[in-house]
Every structure is written in structure tokens, then in C-alpha cells.
Amino acid sequence: MSDAGTKPRTKARPKVDRPRMHKVILVNDDYTPREFVVVVLKAVFGMGEDRAYAVMMTAHQRGACVVAVYAKDVAETKAGQGSDAGRAAGYPLLFTTEPEQ
Ligand code: TYC
């Protein structure tokens, strides 16, 4: 028989931190064509042409660019899809992930 709610709770319930969000980071390389990077950003991350071009150019000029922030499993899946698309086309295109904060 359940006594849910009838007994005082005697154990402490420590506040738990929310799971951290994870950044997806686009890493520059010397071989992947700019237009291919733009195509992948549009396909995998749902960006429009202008946003995708701006993110690609930031990675191109600065070495890397944060693409988006997601829950860990979503970030890892999307980073994998982007890197896989590059590999399938013979390019070293790389997306990595890292936790926020
Ligand atoms: N640097 C590449 C070129 O000049 C283009 C590029 C941009 C590649 C961003 C990867 O994450 C990247 N063709």
C-alpha cells in the first residue's frame, strides 16, 4: 500500500544543477570549399543563406565559430552529421562540441 505524501520528508534534497548546454563549433580548414560549408550549415542547422555565409566566414577568418547551442545529445548528433557530410564528400570539414560555462 502506498503512503505517498503521508510521511514527512526527512532526507535533504540537495539542489541539482541543470544539465549544461553544449556549443557546436565549426572549425576552419584549408580544403573544404566555402560554398560546401554553407550548404552543410543550411542543411544540418537550418540556417538561411546569409547566416550560414556569415558563420562560415567567421570560422574562415578566426579559425572557429560557434554555430549553435543545444542539449548535449543534440549537439553531438548535429556535429556528427556535419562532419560526416564533409567526409562523405572527401573534405576534412570538422564540427566539435564543448559544454557551456
Ligand atoms: N577555409 C576554407 C577555404 O578557404 C573555407 C572554410 C571555412 C572551411 C570555414 C572550413 O569551417 C570552415 N576554402
Coordinates of N, CA, C and O and ligand atoms in Angstrom, one line a residue:
M1 N 0.8 -1.2 0.0 CA 0.0 0.0 0.0 C 0.9 1.2 0.0 O 1.9 1.3 0.7
S2 N 0.5 2.2 -0.8 CA 1.3 3.4 -0.9 C 1.0 4.4 0.3 O -0.2 4.5 0.7
D3 N 2.0 5.0 0.8 CA 1.8 6.1 1.8 C 2.4 7.4 1.2 O 2.8 8.3 2.0
A4 N 2.3 7.5 -0.1 CA 2.9 8.7 -0.7 C 2.3 10.0 -0.1 O 1.1 10.1 0.0
G5 N 3.2 10.8 0.3 CA 2.7 12.1 0.8 C 2.3 12.1 2.3 O 1.9 13.2 2.8
T6 N 2.3 11.0 2.9 CA 1.8 10.9 4.3 C 2.9 11.1 5.3 O 2.7 11.4 6.5
K7 N 4.2 10.8 4.9 CA 5.3 10.9 5.8 C 6.1 12.1 5.6 O 6.3 12.5 4.5
P8 N 6.5 12.8 6.7 CA 7.4 13.9 6.5 C 8.7 13.5 5.8 O 9.2 12.4 6.1
R9 N 9.1 14.3 4.9 CA 10.4 14.0 4.2 C 11.5 14.4 5.1 O 11.7 15.5 5.5
T10 N 12.4 13.4 5.5 CA 13.4 13.7 6.5 C 14.8 13.8 5.8 O 15.7 14.4 6.3
K11 N 14.9 13.3 4.5 CA 16.2 13.4 3.9 C 16.3 14.7 3.2 O 15.3 15.2 2.6
A12 N 17.5 15.3 3.2 CA 17.7 16.5 2.5 C 17.6 16.2 1.0 O 17.9 15.2 0.5
R13 N 17.1 17.2 0.3 CA 17.1 17.1 -1.2 C 18.0 18.2 -1.8 O 17.5 19.3 -2.0
P14 N 19.3 17.9 -2.0 CA 20.2 18.9 -2.5 C 19.7 19.4 -3.9 O 19.2 18.7 -4.7
K15 N 19.8 20.7 -4.1 CA 19.5 21.3 -5.4 C 20.4 20.7 -6.4 O 21.7 20.7 -6.2
V16 N 19.9 20.2 -7.5 CA 20.7 19.7 -8.6 C 20.9 20.7 -9.7 O 19.9 21.5 -10.0
D17 N 22.1 20.7 -10.3 CA 22.3 21.7 -11.4 C 21.6 21.1 -12.7 O 21.6 19.9 -12.9
R18 N 21.1 22.0 -13.5 CA 20.5 21.6 -14.8 C 21.7 21.1 -15.6 O 22.8 21.6 -15.5
P19 N 21.4 20.1 -16.5 CA 22.5 19.7 -17.4 C 23.0 20.9 -18.3 O 22.1 21.7 -18.7
R20 N 24.3 21.0 -18.5 CA 24.8 22.1 -19.2 C 24.4 22.0 -20.7 O 24.4 20.9 -21.3
M21 N 24.2 23.1 -21.4 CA 24.0 23.1 -22.8 C 25.4 23.0 -23.5 O 26.4 23.3 -22.8
H22 N 25.4 22.5 -24.7 CA 26.7 22.3 -25.4 C 26.7 23.1 -26.7 O 25.8 23.1 -27.5
K23 N 27.9 23.8 -26.9 CA 28.1 24.5 -28.2 C 28.5 23.6 -29.3 O 29.3 22.6 -29.0
V24 N 28.0 23.8 -30.5 CA 28.6 23.2 -31.7 C 29.5 24.2 -32.3 O 29.1 25.4 -32.5
I25 N 30.8 23.8 -32.6 CA 31.8 24.7 -33.1 C 32.2 24.2 -34.5 O 32.6 23.1 -34.7
L26 N 32.2 25.2 -35.4 CA 32.7 24.9 -36.8 C 34.2 25.3 -36.8 O 34.6 26.4 -36.4
V27 N 35.0 24.3 -37.2 CA 36.5 24.5 -37.2 C 36.9 24.8 -38.7 O 36.5 24.1 -39.6
N28 N 37.8 25.8 -38.9 CA 38.3 26.1 -40.2 C 39.3 25.0 -40.7 O 39.9 24.4 -39.9
D29 N 39.4 24.9 -42.0 CA 40.4 24.1 -42.6 C 40.8 24.7 -44.0 O 40.1 25.6 -44.4
D30 N 41.8 24.2 -44.6 CA 42.3 24.9 -45.9 C 41.7 24.2 -47.1 O 42.0 24.7 -48.2
Y31 N 40.9 23.2 -47.0 CA 40.5 22.4 -48.1 C 39.0 22.4 -48.5 O 38.6 22.3 -49.6
T32 N 38.1 22.5 -47.4 CA 36.7 22.4 -47.7 C 36.3 23.7 -48.4 O 36.5 24.8 -47.9
P33 N 35.6 23.6 -49.6 CA 35.1 24.8 -50.3 C 34.1 25.6 -49.4 O 33.3 25.0 -48.7
R34 N 34.2 26.9 -49.5 CA 33.3 27.8 -48.8 C 31.9 27.4 -49.0 O 31.1 27.4 -48.1
E35 N 31.6 27.2 -50.3 CA 30.1 27.0 -50.6 C 29.6 25.7 -50.0 O 28.5 25.6 -49.7
F36 N 30.5 24.7 -49.9 CA 30.1 23.4 -49.3 C 29.8 23.6 -47.8 O 28.9 23.1 -47.3
V37 N 30.6 24.4 -47.1 CA 30.4 24.7 -45.7 C 29.0 25.3 -45.6 O 28.2 25.0 -44.7
V38 N 28.7 26.3 -46.4 CA 27.4 27.0 -46.4 C 26.3 26.0 -46.6 O 25.3 26.0 -45.9
V39 N 26.4 25.1 -47.6 CA 25.4 24.1 -47.8 C 25.1 23.2 -46.6 O 24.0 23.0 -46.2
V40 N 26.2 22.8 -45.9 CA 26.1 22.0 -44.7 C 25.4 22.7 -43.6 O 24.5 22.2 -42.9
L41 N 25.8 24.0 -43.4 CA 25.2 24.8 -42.3 C 23.7 25.0 -42.5 O 22.9 24.9 -41.6
K42 N 23.3 25.1 -43.8 CA 21.9 25.3 -44.1 C 21.2 24.0 -43.9 O 20.1 24.0 -43.3
A43 N 21.8 22.9 -44.3 CA 21.1 21.6 -44.2 C 21.0 21.0 -42.8 O 19.9 20.5 -42.4
V44 N 22.1 21.1 -42.1 CA 22.1 20.5 -40.7 C 21.6 21.4 -39.6 O 21.0 20.9 -38.7
F45 N 21.8 22.7 -39.8 CA 21.5 23.6 -38.7 C 20.3 24.6 -39.1 O 20.0 25.5 -38.3
G46 N 19.7 24.3 -40.2 CA 18.5 25.1 -40.6 C 18.7 26.6 -40.8 O 17.8 27.4 -40.6
M47 N 20.0 26.9 -41.1 CA 20.3 28.4 -41.3 C 19.8 28.8 -42.7 O 19.8 28.0 -43.7
G48 N 19.5 30.1 -42.8 CA 19.4 30.7 -44.1 C 20.7 31.0 -44.7 O 21.8 30.9 -44.1
E49 N 20.7 31.4 -46.0 CA 22.0 31.7 -46.7 C 22.8 32.7 -46.1 O 24.0 32.5 -45.9
D50 N 22.3 33.8 -45.6 CA 23.0 34.9 -45.1 C 23.7 34.5 -43.8 O 24.9 34.8 -43.6
R51 N 23.0 33.9 -42.9 CA 23.5 33.5 -41.6 C 24.6 32.4 -41.8 O 25.7 32.5 -41.2
A52 N 24.3 31.5 -42.7 CA 25.3 30.4 -43.0 C 26.6 31.0 -43.5 O 27.7 30.6 -43.1
Y53 N 26.5 31.9 -44.4 CA 27.7 32.6 -45.0 C 28.5 33.3 -43.9 O 29.7 33.2 -43.9
A54 N 27.7 34.0 -43.1 CA 28.4 34.8 -42.0 C 29.2 33.9 -41.0 O 30.3 34.1 -40.6
V55 N 28.5 32.7 -40.7 CA 29.2 31.8 -39.7 C 30.4 31.2 -40.4 O 31.5 31.0 -39.8
M56 N 30.2 30.8 -41.7 CA 31.4 30.2 -42.4 C 32.5 31.2 -42.5 O 33.7 30.8 -42.3
M57 N 32.2 32.4 -42.8 CA 33.3 33.4 -42.9 C 34.0 33.7 -41.6 O 35.2 34.0 -41.5
T58 N 33.2 33.7 -40.5 CA 33.8 33.9 -39.2 C 34.8 32.7 -38.9 O 35.9 33.0 -38.4
A59 N 34.4 31.5 -39.1 CA 35.3 30.4 -38.9 C 36.5 30.5 -39.8 O 37.7 30.3 -39.4
H60 N 36.3 30.9 -41.1 CA 37.4 31.0 -42.1 C 38.4 32.1 -41.6 O 39.6 31.9 -41.7
Q61 N 37.9 33.2 -41.0 CA 38.8 34.3 -40.7 C 39.4 34.1 -39.3 O 40.5 34.6 -39.0
R62 N 38.7 33.5 -38.3 CA 39.1 33.5 -36.9 C 39.6 32.1 -36.5 O 40.1 31.9 -35.4
G63 N 39.3 31.1 -37.4 CA 39.7 29.7 -37.0 C 38.6 28.8 -36.6 O 38.7 27.6 -36.7
A64 N 37.6 29.4 -36.0 CA 36.5 28.6 -35.5 C 35.3 29.6 -35.2 O 35.5 30.8 -35.1
C65 N 34.1 29.0 -35.2 CA 32.9 29.8 -34.9 C 31.9 29.0 -34.2 O 31.6 27.8 -34.6
V66 N 31.3 29.5 -33.1 CA 30.1 28.8 -32.5 C 28.9 28.9 -33.5 O 28.6 29.9 -33.9
V67 N 28.4 27.7 -33.8 CA 27.3 27.6 -34.7 C 26.0 27.7 -34.0 O 25.1 28.4 -34.5
A68 N 25.8 27.0 -32.9 CA 24.6 26.9 -32.1 C 24.8 26.3 -30.8 O 25.9 25.7 -30.6
V69 N 23.8 26.3 -29.9 CA 23.9 25.7 -28.6 C 22.7 24.8 -28.4 O 21.5 25.2 -28.7
Y70 N 22.9 23.6 -28.0 CA 21.8 22.6 -27.8 C 22.1 21.7 -26.6 O 23.2 21.8 -26.0
A71 N 21.1 20.9 -26.2 CA 21.3 19.8 -25.2 C 22.5 18.9 -25.8 O 22.6 18.8 -27.0
K72 N 23.2 18.3 -24.8 CA 24.4 17.5 -25.2 C 24.2 16.6 -26.4 O 24.9 16.5 -27.3
D73 N 23.1 15.8 -26.3 CA 22.9 14.7 -27.3 C 22.6 15.3 -28.7 O 23.1 14.8 -29.7
V74 N 21.8 16.4 -28.7 CA 21.5 17.1 -29.9 C 22.8 17.7 -30.5 O 23.0 17.6 -31.7
A75 N 23.6 18.3 -29.7 CA 24.8 19.0 -30.2 C 25.7 17.9 -30.8 O 26.3 18.1 -31.9
E76 N 25.9 16.8 -30.1 CA 26.8 15.7 -30.6 C 26.3 15.1 -31.9 O 27.0 14.9 -32.8
T77 N 24.9 15.0 -32.0 CA 24.3 14.4 -33.2 C 24.6 15.4 -34.4 O 25.0 14.9 -35.5
K78 N 24.3 16.6 -34.2 CA 24.4 17.6 -35.3 C 25.9 17.8 -35.7 O 26.2 17.9 -36.9
A79 N 26.8 17.8 -34.7 CA 28.2 17.9 -35.1 C 28.6 16.7 -35.9 O 29.4 16.9 -36.9
G80 N 28.2 15.6 -35.5 CA 28.5 14.3 -36.3 C 27.9 14.4 -37.7 O 28.6 14.0 -38.7
Q81 N 26.7 14.9 -37.8 CA 26.1 14.9 -39.2 C 26.9 15.9 -40.0 O 27.1 15.6 -41.2
G82 N 27.3 17.0 -39.5 CA 28.1 18.0 -40.3 C 29.4 17.4 -40.7 O 29.8 17.6 -41.9
S83 N 30.1 16.8 -39.7 CA 31.4 16.3 -40.1 C 31.3 15.1 -41.0 O 32.1 14.9 -42.0
D84 N 30.2 14.3 -40.9 CA 30.0 13.1 -41.8 C 29.7 13.6 -43.2 O 30.2 13.0 -44.2
A85 N 29.0 14.7 -43.3 CA 28.7 15.3 -44.7 C 30.0 15.7 -45.4 O 30.2 15.4 -46.6
G86 N 30.9 16.3 -44.6 CA 32.2 16.6 -45.2 C 33.0 15.4 -45.6 O 33.5 15.3 -46.7
R87 N 33.1 14.4 -44.7 CA 33.8 13.2 -45.0 C 33.3 12.5 -46.2 O 34.0 12.0 -47.1
A88 N 31.9 12.4 -46.3 CA 31.3 11.8 -47.5 C 31.7 12.4 -48.8 O 31.7 11.8 -49.8
A89 N 32.0 13.7 -48.8 CA 32.3 14.5 -50.0 C 33.8 14.6 -50.1 O 34.3 15.2 -51.1
G90 N 34.6 13.9 -49.2 CA 36.0 13.9 -49.3 C 36.7 15.1 -48.7 O 37.9 15.4 -49.1
Y91 N 36.0 15.8 -47.8 CA 36.6 17.0 -47.2 C 36.8 16.8 -45.7 O 36.1 16.0 -45.1
P92 N 37.8 17.6 -45.1 CA 38.1 17.4 -43.7 C 37.3 18.3 -42.8 O 37.7 18.6 -41.7
L93 N 36.1 18.7 -43.3 CA 35.2 19.6 -42.5 C 35.0 19.0 -41.1 O 34.6 17.8 -41.0
L94 N 35.1 19.8 -40.1 CA 35.0 19.4 -38.7 C 34.1 20.3 -37.9 O 34.3 21.5 -37.8
F95 N 33.2 19.6 -37.2 CA 32.4 20.3 -36.2 C 32.7 19.6 -34.8 O 32.7 18.4 -34.8
T96 N 33.0 20.4 -33.8 CA 33.2 19.8 -32.5 C 32.1 20.3 -31.5 O 31.4 21.2 -31.9
T97 N 32.1 19.8 -30.3 CA 31.2 20.3 -29.3 C 32.0 20.6 -28.0 O 33.0 20.0 -27.8
E98 N 31.5 21.5 -27.2 CA 32.0 21.7 -25.9 C 30.9 22.3 -25.0 O 30.0 23.0 -25.4
P99 N 31.0 21.9 -23.7 CA 30.0 22.4 -22.8 C 30.1 23.9 -22.5 O 31.2 24.4 -22.6
E100 N 28.9 24.5 -22.3 CA 28.9 25.9 -21.9 C 29.5 26.1 -20.5 O 29.3 25.2 -19.7
Q101 N 29.9 27.3 -20.2 CA 30.4 27.7 -18.9 C 31.7 27.0 -18.5 O 32.6 27.0 -19.2
Ligands
TYC1 N1 39.0 27.9 -45.4 C1 38.2 27.3 -46.4 C2 38.6 27.8 -47.8 O1 39.2 28.8 -47.9 C3 36.7 27.5 -46.2 C4 36.2 27.1 -44.9 C5 35.5 27.9 -44.0 C6 36.4 25.8 -44.5 C7 35.1 27.5 -42.7 C8 36.0 25.3 -43.2 O2 34.9 25.8 -41.2 C9 35.4 26.2 -42.4 N2 38.2 27.1 -48.8

